[in-house]
Amino acid sequence: MFAFLPQIILLAAHLLAATAHGQACGCSSVVVPVDVNTLIAKDPNDPLGGLESNATALRRLNAKYDIFGVFCAPREKTAQSTDVIQLLTEEFQNQSYTAYACDRGLSTLAIDLVGVGKSTRPANASDVQYVTNGAAMSQLARHLKSASILPGVKPFNQVIGVGHSAGSVALIAGAVADAEHSPFDGLVLTSQLSFQPGQLGAPPVVSARDDTPIRWGSLEPNYVTLDIRAPFYPADTTLFSPRMLVYDNFTKDVAPISVIPGISISSLTANYTGPVAKLAGVLDQAICVGTGRCDDLAKLTALERVLWPKAKSFQVVLTEGGHCMDLDFLADKAFSVFVKLVNQFAGLH
Ligand SMILES: *[C@@H]1O[C@H](CO)[C@@H](O)[C@H](O)[C@H]1NC(C)=O
Ligand SMILES: *[C@@H]1O[C@H](CO)[C@@H](O)[C@H](O)[C@H]1NC(C)=O
Ligand SMILES: *[C@@H]1O[C@H](CO)[C@@H](O)[C@H](O)[C@H]1NC(C)=O
Ligand SMILES: *[C@@H]1O[C@H](CO)[C@@H](O)[C@H](O)[C@H]1NC(C)=O
Ligand SMILES: *[C@@H]1O[C@H](CO)[C@@H](O)[C@H](O)[C@H]1NC(C)=O
């Protein structure tokens, strides 16, 4: 099973998608510098990312990173579009969730995590742990609430975090560390369930520089990638475009090695006080199919809820699609759930 590995943001596809949905939506690239000052595990293979370690196992990371993102907002401003922003950790490629949400009046900032895509890629992959990205996302959310990211765009009152897979784990790491001080007004965590250390089998990652030397030949070996993409799709191949797999293979990106053991952060209790929803696709071959975990919603909800004792509300929603909810033909069904949750968390409906 391999429940992770970021999908890279594909800017071109993203902008095309936004255009295809008409001129009602304006998109711009932005780069937001964030200061990350946090303790991380000395050992990047620490399954809990140092969040439960004593001081001797930790080191201080104090770094500035540029977070690249694409900001999209409805051209016609409403309270909904100017008060609330969705921070998407892991962009949804095809069909575009950004365009879907924009058509329904919601703004988004889809970002590349630290180490991925056009955001800063630290020379040393061991600096990039979930705790690093959790801290970076919290800084970014605070920035969105206090500063204008583009001329004419006011700071937002509410930031809802929408995470996908490894992006969800980054948001969880931030929720564990920030607890009631989290800048997020709600969390929508997709394609991610809790895993105890060692529970997830080792996925067949390869050093990115060996996988595709022409793109990644200069990276240190602890930036990894995955060339087996099929588990991210439903087993039924009629449910997605065959071209999608090819496209995915060409647009995949790298992740730091810590993305694998660090998934166990999802087994930690978060004293986060906002509302939380988890979404899993019943056809998700990485975390649902064959595990029995997604067969009984009540049981799954009870298991996951334990980790969020202080959440204002907690729910699990099972959707119809696969792991990468945007890449199969069932995407719109998942998107409609995201929009509903975001509006609900923001108090808009
Ligand atoms: C601190 O953690 C290290 C590594 O995990 C361990 O070897 C050491 O015994 C711990 N020290 C204390 C005082 O708990
Ligand atoms: C990465 O940083 C860690 C901690 O500072 C250090 O131990 C390690 O040698 C570095 N690795 C590389 C490849 O520079
Ligand atoms: C993306 O989805 C659209 C349908 O919304 C489809 O026509 C197109 O072929 C898909 N792109 C790829 C690369 O599969
Ligand atoms: C992915 O692309 C690489 C070339 O970058 C190619 O060697 C490999 O066969 C492709 N894999 C799939 C599953 O298409
Ligand atoms: C959550 O709060 C409880 C007590 O209120 C505390 O014991 C626990 O350590 C906290 N957990 C984290 C991860 O901060």
Tab-separated table of C-alpha atoms and ligand atoms in Angstrom:
chain	number	residue	atom	x	y	z
A	1	MET	CA	0.000	0.000	0.000
A	2	PHE	CA	1.220	3.462	-0.679
A	3	ALA	CA	-0.943	6.197	0.632
A	4	PHE	CA	1.212	9.113	-0.257
A	5	LEU	CA	3.466	10.808	-2.754
A	6	PRO	CA	2.388	14.196	-3.799
A	7	GLN	CA	0.838	14.876	-7.076
A	8	ILE	CA	2.621	17.888	-8.392
A	9	ILE	CA	0.636	20.928	-9.228
A	10	LEU	CA	0.330	21.184	-12.925
A	11	LEU	CA	0.031	24.835	-13.589
A	12	ALA	CA	-0.746	24.641	-17.275
A	13	ALA	CA	-3.547	22.127	-16.859
A	14	HIS	CA	-4.834	24.106	-13.974
A	15	LEU	CA	-5.067	27.355	-15.876
A	16	LEU	CA	-6.594	25.619	-18.869
A	17	ALA	CA	-9.182	24.064	-16.635
A	18	ALA	CA	-9.992	27.420	-15.141
A	19	THR	CA	-10.337	28.938	-18.595
A	20	ALA	CA	-12.475	26.062	-19.784
A	21	HIS	CA	-14.891	26.902	-17.043
A	22	GLY	CA	-15.365	30.361	-18.487
A	23	GLN	CA	-14.124	33.786	-17.603
A	24	ALA	CA	-15.902	33.849	-14.265
A	25	CYS	CA	-12.730	32.844	-12.508
A	26	GLY	CA	-9.409	34.679	-12.259
A	27	CYS	CA	-6.206	32.827	-11.429
A	28	SER	CA	-2.703	34.116	-10.644
A	29	SER	CA	0.514	32.503	-9.555
A	30	VAL	CA	1.785	33.704	-6.209
A	31	VAL	CA	4.899	33.089	-4.157
A	32	VAL	CA	4.535	33.519	-0.417
A	33	PRO	CA	7.678	33.475	1.736
A	34	VAL	CA	7.221	31.695	5.065
A	35	ASP	CA	9.503	31.476	8.083
A	36	VAL	CA	9.650	28.037	9.574
A	37	ASN	CA	11.121	27.844	13.052
A	38	THR	CA	10.385	24.494	14.630
A	39	LEU	CA	11.900	21.407	16.177
A	40	ILE	CA	12.130	18.428	13.855
A	41	ALA	CA	13.432	14.890	14.298
A	42	LYS	CA	17.167	14.424	13.843
A	43	ASP	CA	16.273	11.134	12.210
A	44	PRO	CA	14.072	11.770	9.139
A	45	ASN	CA	12.846	8.183	9.508
A	46	ASP	CA	11.286	8.954	12.900
A	47	PRO	CA	7.744	7.675	12.357
A	48	LEU	CA	6.255	10.396	14.546
A	49	GLY	CA	8.358	13.192	13.081
A	50	GLY	CA	9.806	14.083	16.476
A	51	LEU	CA	6.375	15.094	17.802
A	52	GLU	CA	6.739	12.621	20.666
A	53	SER	CA	10.519	12.718	21.045
A	54	ASN	CA	12.608	14.115	23.856
A	55	ALA	CA	14.978	17.000	23.239
A	56	THR	CA	17.983	14.810	22.440
A	57	ALA	CA	16.226	13.404	19.367
A	58	LEU	CA	15.319	16.824	17.985
A	59	ARG	CA	17.049	19.594	16.111
A	60	ARG	CA	15.961	23.113	15.401
A	61	LEU	CA	15.065	24.028	11.858
A	62	ASN	CA	14.970	27.743	11.216
A	63	ALA	CA	14.525	28.449	7.537
A	64	LYS	CA	12.764	30.661	5.033
A	65	TYR	CA	10.897	28.930	2.241
A	66	ASP	CA	9.087	30.288	-0.772
A	67	ILE	CA	5.731	28.615	-1.159
A	68	PHE	CA	4.489	28.642	-4.718
A	69	GLY	CA	0.778	28.564	-5.323
A	70	VAL	CA	-2.007	29.380	-7.714
A	71	PHE	CA	-4.664	31.655	-6.325
A	72	CYS	CA	-8.068	31.483	-7.994
A	73	ALA	CA	-11.095	33.580	-7.129
A	74	PRO	CA	-14.443	34.285	-8.702
A	75	ARG	CA	-14.218	37.588	-10.614
A	76	GLU	CA	-17.490	38.641	-9.085
A	77	LYS	CA	-16.649	39.266	-5.440
A	78	THR	CA	-19.043	38.064	-2.766
A	79	ALA	CA	-18.751	37.688	0.994
A	80	GLN	CA	-18.211	33.997	0.358
A	81	SER	CA	-15.330	34.538	-2.060
A	82	THR	CA	-13.568	37.289	-0.110
A	83	ASP	CA	-14.008	36.036	3.474
A	84	VAL	CA	-13.028	32.430	3.031
A	85	ILE	CA	-10.092	30.839	1.303
A	86	GLN	CA	-9.401	27.167	0.874
A	87	LEU	CA	-5.748	26.301	1.240
A	88	LEU	CA	-5.246	23.235	-0.939
A	89	THR	CA	-2.265	21.152	0.044
A	90	GLU	CA	-1.843	19.076	-3.098
A	91	GLU	CA	-3.569	20.460	-6.096
A	92	PHE	CA	-6.242	18.417	-7.742
A	93	GLN	CA	-5.231	18.099	-11.381
A	94	ASN	CA	-8.019	16.799	-13.524
A	95	GLN	CA	-10.824	17.595	-13.280
A	96	SER	CA	-9.838	20.832	-11.582
A	97	TYR	CA	-11.252	21.254	-8.096
A	98	THR	CA	-10.107	24.862	-8.206
A	99	ALA	CA	-12.378	25.511	-11.193
A	100	TYR	CA	-15.220	23.528	-9.648
A	101	ALA	CA	-15.010	25.504	-6.399
A	102	CYS	CA	-14.615	28.826	-8.201
A	103	ASP	CA	-17.787	28.152	-10.198
A	104	ARG	CA	-19.504	27.780	-6.845
A	105	GLY	CA	-18.207	31.060	-5.478
A	106	LEU	CA	-15.218	29.836	-3.482
A	107	SER	CA	-11.614	31.058	-3.639
A	108	THR	CA	-8.645	28.712	-3.450
A	109	LEU	CA	-4.911	28.789	-3.063
A	110	ALA	CA	-3.418	25.540	-4.364
A	111	ILE	CA	0.174	25.252	-3.222
A	112	ASP	CA	3.228	23.099	-3.700
A	113	LEU	CA	4.498	21.746	-0.387
A	114	VAL	CA	8.066	22.523	0.674
A	115	GLY	CA	10.396	20.338	-1.397
A	116	VAL	CA	7.859	19.837	-4.173
A	117	GLY	CA	7.139	21.494	-7.503
A	118	LYS	CA	7.977	25.181	-7.673
A	119	SER	CA	8.246	25.744	-3.929
A	120	THR	CA	11.683	25.825	-2.321
A	121	ARG	CA	13.414	22.467	-2.471
A	122	PRO	CA	15.919	22.408	0.409
A	123	ALA	CA	19.239	20.871	-0.601
A	124	ASN	CA	18.932	18.481	2.321
A	125	ALA	CA	15.788	16.332	2.065
A	126	SER	CA	15.974	15.515	5.786
A	127	ASP	CA	14.900	19.096	6.537
A	128	VAL	CA	11.569	18.359	4.868
A	129	GLN	CA	9.434	16.412	7.293
A	130	TYR	CA	5.704	16.562	7.912
A	131	VAL	CA	6.390	18.830	10.866
A	132	THR	CA	8.259	21.186	8.522
A	133	ASN	CA	5.336	21.325	6.124
A	134	GLY	CA	2.822	21.551	8.951
A	135	ALA	CA	4.638	24.622	10.270
A	136	ALA	CA	4.939	26.081	6.763
A	137	MET	CA	1.200	25.644	6.123
A	138	SER	CA	0.302	27.252	9.445
A	139	GLN	CA	2.538	30.218	8.638
A	140	LEU	CA	0.942	30.465	5.236
A	141	ALA	CA	-2.563	30.366	6.748
A	142	ARG	CA	-1.604	33.141	9.182
A	143	HIS	CA	-0.244	35.145	6.282
A	144	LEU	CA	-3.519	34.730	4.361
A	145	LYS	CA	-5.387	36.128	7.371
A	146	SER	CA	-3.086	39.071	7.991
A	147	ALA	CA	-1.772	40.214	4.619
A	148	SER	CA	-2.872	40.775	1.075
A	149	ILE	CA	-1.498	38.103	-1.234
A	150	LEU	CA	-2.208	40.137	-4.355
A	151	PRO	CA	-3.113	43.759	-5.016
A	152	GLY	CA	-6.850	44.146	-4.536
A	153	VAL	CA	-7.190	40.950	-2.513
A	154	LYS	CA	-7.883	41.646	1.141
A	155	PRO	CA	-6.734	39.342	3.918
A	156	PHE	CA	-9.200	36.530	4.447
A	157	ASN	CA	-11.195	36.040	7.638
A	158	GLN	CA	-11.227	32.285	7.434
A	159	VAL	CA	-8.845	29.689	6.066
A	160	ILE	CA	-10.067	26.155	5.545
A	161	GLY	CA	-7.328	23.576	4.965
A	162	VAL	CA	-8.134	21.010	2.303
A	163	GLY	CA	-5.490	18.299	2.228
A	164	HIS	CA	-4.981	15.359	-0.056
A	165	SER	CA	-3.068	12.263	1.071
A	166	ALA	CA	0.416	13.436	2.123
A	167	GLY	CA	-0.997	16.976	2.160
A	168	SER	CA	-3.533	15.808	4.749
A	169	VAL	CA	-0.710	14.425	6.899
A	170	ALA	CA	1.056	17.804	6.725
A	171	LEU	CA	-2.133	19.498	7.960
A	172	ILE	CA	-2.417	16.911	10.750
A	173	ALA	CA	1.186	17.578	11.826
A	174	GLY	CA	0.294	21.262	12.042
A	175	ALA	CA	-2.899	20.499	13.981
A	176	VAL	CA	-0.943	18.382	16.491
A	177	ALA	CA	1.675	21.098	16.975
A	178	ASP	CA	-0.668	24.116	17.009
A	179	ALA	CA	-3.604	22.575	18.886
A	180	GLU	CA	-6.053	25.360	19.825
A	181	HIS	CA	-3.756	28.012	18.333
A	182	SER	CA	-4.182	26.665	14.819
A	183	PRO	CA	-4.941	29.348	12.223
A	184	PHE	CA	-7.158	26.901	10.315
A	185	ASP	CA	-10.909	27.366	10.723
A	186	GLY	CA	-11.620	23.850	9.542
A	187	LEU	CA	-9.830	20.869	8.065
A	188	VAL	CA	-10.984	18.683	5.194
A	189	LEU	CA	-8.595	15.732	5.055
A	190	THR	CA	-8.967	13.572	1.971
A	191	SER	CA	-7.525	10.164	1.080
A	192	GLN	CA	-5.869	9.754	4.432
A	193	LEU	CA	-6.669	7.470	7.377
A	194	SER	CA	-4.730	6.985	10.593
A	195	PHE	CA	-1.791	4.593	10.505
A	196	GLN	CA	0.190	3.302	13.474
A	197	PRO	CA	3.989	3.157	13.093
A	198	GLY	CA	4.849	0.157	10.928
A	199	GLN	CA	1.244	-0.498	9.901
A	200	LEU	CA	1.726	0.697	6.348
A	201	GLY	CA	3.899	-1.604	4.242
A	202	ALA	CA	6.980	-0.056	2.652
A	203	PRO	CA	5.984	1.367	-0.706
A	204	PRO	CA	8.313	0.826	-3.647
A	205	VAL	CA	9.812	4.277	-3.851
A	206	VAL	CA	12.942	4.988	-5.819
A	207	SER	CA	15.405	7.830	-5.646
A	208	ALA	CA	14.062	10.474	-7.963
A	209	ARG	CA	17.487	10.998	-9.510
A	210	ASP	CA	17.578	7.352	-10.600
A	211	ASP	CA	13.951	7.337	-11.745
A	212	THR	CA	14.151	10.295	-14.124
A	213	PRO	CA	17.713	11.631	-14.333
A	214	ILE	CA	16.797	14.244	-16.891
A	215	ARG	CA	14.473	15.953	-14.399
A	216	TRP	CA	16.029	15.087	-11.058
A	217	GLY	CA	19.624	14.012	-11.685
A	218	SER	CA	21.030	16.649	-9.356
A	219	LEU	CA	18.871	15.873	-6.318
A	220	GLU	CA	20.201	14.136	-3.256
A	221	PRO	CA	19.047	10.489	-3.038
A	222	ASN	CA	16.568	11.120	-0.209
A	223	TYR	CA	14.195	12.840	-2.590
A	224	VAL	CA	12.137	9.924	-3.841
A	225	THR	CA	9.389	9.227	-6.326
A	226	LEU	CA	7.109	6.391	-7.356
A	227	ASP	CA	6.609	5.076	-10.883
A	228	ILE	CA	3.709	2.814	-10.046
A	229	ARG	CA	0.668	5.065	-10.205
A	230	ALA	CA	-2.154	2.516	-10.661
A	231	PRO	CA	-3.026	2.234	-6.932
A	232	PHE	CA	-4.042	5.880	-7.006
A	233	TYR	CA	-6.855	4.987	-9.406
A	234	PRO	CA	-9.842	2.675	-9.125
A	235	ALA	CA	-9.105	-0.947	-10.115
A	236	ASP	CA	-11.897	-0.638	-12.700
A	237	THR	CA	-10.060	1.015	-15.590
A	238	THR	CA	-13.277	2.210	-17.213
A	239	LEU	CA	-13.572	4.722	-14.374
A	240	PHE	CA	-10.699	6.910	-15.580
A	241	SER	CA	-9.133	8.053	-18.819
A	242	PRO	CA	-6.215	5.854	-19.920
A	243	ARG	CA	-4.436	9.070	-20.899
A	244	MET	CA	-4.587	10.164	-17.296
A	245	LEU	CA	-2.034	7.542	-16.225
A	246	VAL	CA	0.394	8.671	-18.911
A	247	TYR	CA	-0.113	12.290	-18.011
A	248	ASP	CA	0.281	11.468	-14.323
A	249	ASN	CA	3.564	9.692	-15.029
A	250	PHE	CA	4.906	12.781	-16.739
A	251	THR	CA	3.698	15.257	-14.152
A	252	LYS	CA	4.433	13.387	-10.943
A	253	ASP	CA	6.903	14.991	-8.590
A	254	VAL	CA	9.287	14.110	-5.802
A	255	ALA	CA	8.870	13.845	-2.054
A	256	PRO	CA	11.372	13.705	0.792
A	257	ILE	CA	12.023	10.210	2.128
A	258	SER	CA	10.313	11.167	5.416
A	259	VAL	CA	6.981	11.106	3.594
A	260	ILE	CA	6.888	7.316	4.166
A	261	PRO	CA	7.526	6.640	7.879
A	262	GLY	CA	6.051	10.034	8.739
A	263	ILE	CA	2.570	8.926	7.698
A	264	SER	CA	2.384	7.525	11.254
A	265	ILE	CA	1.936	11.101	12.477
A	266	SER	CA	-1.673	10.417	11.559
A	267	SER	CA	-1.905	8.154	14.635
A	268	LEU	CA	-1.258	11.065	17.036
A	269	THR	CA	-3.930	12.894	18.972
A	270	ALA	CA	-4.521	16.443	17.825
A	271	ASN	CA	-5.910	18.970	20.305
A	272	TYR	CA	-7.183	21.019	17.412
A	273	THR	CA	-10.470	22.728	18.234
A	274	GLY	CA	-11.959	23.477	14.801
A	275	PRO	CA	-14.226	21.215	12.760
A	276	VAL	CA	-12.652	18.230	11.003
A	277	ALA	CA	-13.830	15.963	8.195
A	278	LYS	CA	-12.065	13.016	6.658
A	279	LEU	CA	-12.957	11.758	3.206
A	280	ALA	CA	-12.040	8.362	1.841
A	281	GLY	CA	-12.910	6.889	-1.539
A	282	VAL	CA	-14.292	3.370	-1.272
A	283	LEU	CA	-12.358	2.459	-4.438
A	284	ASP	CA	-9.091	3.800	-2.964
A	285	GLN	CA	-6.632	0.955	-3.541
A	286	ALA	CA	-4.004	2.578	-1.337
A	287	ILE	CA	-5.991	2.741	1.904
A	288	CYS	CA	-9.479	1.225	1.507
A	289	VAL	CA	-9.770	-1.669	-0.939
A	290	GLY	CA	-8.799	-4.958	0.670
A	291	THR	CA	-8.265	-3.432	4.107
A	292	GLY	CA	-11.855	-3.655	5.272
A	293	ARG	CA	-11.395	-0.200	6.789
A	294	CYS	CA	-13.920	1.559	4.601
A	295	ASP	CA	-16.638	-1.097	4.761
A	296	ASP	CA	-18.314	0.136	7.914
A	297	LEU	CA	-18.686	3.904	8.167
A	298	ALA	CA	-19.754	3.922	11.816
A	299	LYS	CA	-16.783	1.803	12.859
A	300	LEU	CA	-14.334	3.849	10.784
A	301	THR	CA	-15.732	7.097	12.181
A	302	ALA	CA	-15.395	5.840	15.761
A	303	LEU	CA	-11.755	4.813	15.170
A	304	GLU	CA	-10.749	8.088	13.563
A	305	ARG	CA	-12.682	10.318	15.936
A	306	VAL	CA	-10.575	9.219	18.925
A	307	LEU	CA	-7.635	11.191	17.536
A	308	TRP	CA	-9.573	14.490	17.512
A	309	PRO	CA	-10.954	14.742	21.058
A	310	LYS	CA	-11.316	18.540	21.031
A	311	ALA	CA	-12.578	19.049	17.490
A	312	LYS	CA	-15.696	21.194	17.269
A	313	SER	CA	-17.170	18.491	15.051
A	314	PHE	CA	-15.845	15.364	13.437
A	315	GLN	CA	-17.131	13.297	10.558
A	316	VAL	CA	-15.957	10.740	8.052
A	317	VAL	CA	-17.460	10.758	4.579
A	318	LEU	CA	-17.056	7.854	2.197
A	319	THR	CA	-17.056	8.913	-1.444
A	320	GLU	CA	-17.264	6.754	-4.519
A	321	GLY	CA	-13.881	7.218	-6.182
A	322	GLY	CA	-10.249	6.188	-5.853
A	323	HIS	CA	-7.257	7.589	-3.984
A	324	CYS	CA	-6.627	10.577	-6.233
A	325	MET	CA	-10.203	11.729	-6.102
A	326	ASP	CA	-9.703	14.223	-8.905
A	327	LEU	CA	-8.217	11.853	-11.449
A	328	ASP	CA	-11.152	9.536	-12.062
A	329	PHE	CA	-14.539	10.191	-13.589
A	330	LEU	CA	-16.168	10.248	-10.145
A	331	ALA	CA	-14.298	13.437	-9.233
A	332	ASP	CA	-17.292	15.767	-9.285
A	333	LYS	CA	-19.031	13.676	-6.642
A	334	ALA	CA	-16.079	14.160	-4.283
A	335	PHE	CA	-15.791	17.852	-5.193
A	336	SER	CA	-19.424	18.456	-4.296
A	337	VAL	CA	-18.696	17.034	-0.831
A	338	PHE	CA	-15.639	19.298	-0.412
A	339	VAL	CA	-17.649	22.401	-1.300
A	340	LYS	CA	-20.444	21.436	1.058
A	341	LEU	CA	-18.005	20.886	3.932
A	342	VAL	CA	-16.080	24.104	3.288
A	343	ASN	CA	-19.297	26.131	3.286
A	344	GLN	CA	-20.485	24.333	6.399
A	345	PHE	CA	-17.199	24.931	8.249
A	346	ALA	CA	-17.137	28.571	7.208
A	347	GLY	CA	-20.696	28.999	8.453
A	348	LEU	CA	-21.950	29.939	5.014
A	349	HIS	CA	-24.741	27.412	4.618
B	1	LIG	C1	15.539	10.398	24.454
B	1	LIG	O1	15.328	9.782	23.176
B	1	LIG	C2	16.429	9.012	22.759
B	1	LIG	C3	16.174	8.601	21.308
B	1	LIG	O2	14.832	8.341	21.070
B	1	LIG	C4	16.608	7.836	23.702
B	1	LIG	O3	17.692	7.044	23.286
B	1	LIG	C5	16.855	8.378	25.116
B	1	LIG	O4	16.891	7.305	26.034
B	1	LIG	C6	15.759	9.341	25.533
B	1	LIG	N1	16.123	9.994	26.772
B	1	LIG	C7	15.267	10.160	27.783
B	1	LIG	C8	15.795	10.887	28.979
B	1	LIG	O5	14.111	9.753	27.748
B	2	LIG	C1	21.308	16.841	6.299
B	2	LIG	O1	21.225	17.490	7.557
B	2	LIG	C2	21.464	16.620	8.661
B	2	LIG	C3	21.202	17.393	9.934
B	2	LIG	O2	21.840	18.623	9.925
B	2	LIG	C4	22.879	16.078	8.584
B	2	LIG	O3	23.095	15.186	9.626
B	2	LIG	C5	23.059	15.374	7.239
B	2	LIG	O4	24.390	14.957	7.100
B	2	LIG	C6	22.689	16.275	6.077
B	2	LIG	N1	22.703	15.500	4.843
B	2	LIG	C7	23.212	15.973	3.715
B	2	LIG	C8	23.115	15.089	2.529
B	2	LIG	O5	23.732	17.091	3.656
B	3	LIG	C1	-9.319	15.245	-17.944
B	3	LIG	O1	-10.712	15.129	-17.816
B	3	LIG	C2	-11.439	15.413	-18.979
B	3	LIG	C3	-12.894	15.237	-18.671
B	3	LIG	O2	-13.297	16.168	-17.712
B	3	LIG	C4	-11.027	14.461	-20.105
B	3	LIG	O3	-11.686	14.848	-21.283
B	3	LIG	C5	-9.533	14.537	-20.301
B	3	LIG	O4	-9.159	13.575	-21.251
B	3	LIG	C6	-8.826	14.284	-19.008
B	3	LIG	N1	-7.396	14.442	-19.199
B	3	LIG	C7	-6.586	13.422	-19.139
B	3	LIG	C8	-5.150	13.731	-19.342
B	3	LIG	O5	-6.957	12.304	-18.898
B	4	LIG	C1	6.708	6.684	-17.088
B	4	LIG	O1	7.582	7.485	-17.840
B	4	LIG	C2	8.881	6.948	-17.961
B	4	LIG	C3	9.719	7.963	-18.721
B	4	LIG	O2	9.781	9.158	-17.998
B	4	LIG	C4	8.823	5.610	-18.680
B	4	LIG	O3	10.105	5.045	-18.716
B	4	LIG	C5	7.872	4.681	-17.918
B	4	LIG	O4	7.712	3.484	-18.642
B	4	LIG	C6	6.528	5.327	-17.737
B	4	LIG	N1	5.693	4.486	-16.922
B	4	LIG	C7	4.410	4.321	-17.152
B	4	LIG	C8	3.676	3.419	-16.214
B	4	LIG	O5	3.845	4.869	-18.082
B	5	LIG	C1	-3.700	17.325	24.332
B	5	LIG	O1	-4.204	17.787	25.564
B	5	LIG	C2	-4.021	16.870	26.628
B	5	LIG	C3	-4.655	17.408	27.885
B	5	LIG	O2	-5.598	18.378	27.647
B	5	LIG	C4	-2.553	16.619	26.860
B	5	LIG	O3	-2.376	15.644	27.863
B	5	LIG	C5	-1.918	16.133	25.565
B	5	LIG	O4	-0.530	16.028	25.742
B	5	LIG	C6	-2.213	17.091	24.437
B	5	LIG	N1	-1.725	16.509	23.212
B	5	LIG	C7	-0.924	17.166	22.393
B	5	LIG	C8	-0.497	16.417	21.170
B	5	LIG	O5	-0.564	18.300	22.597
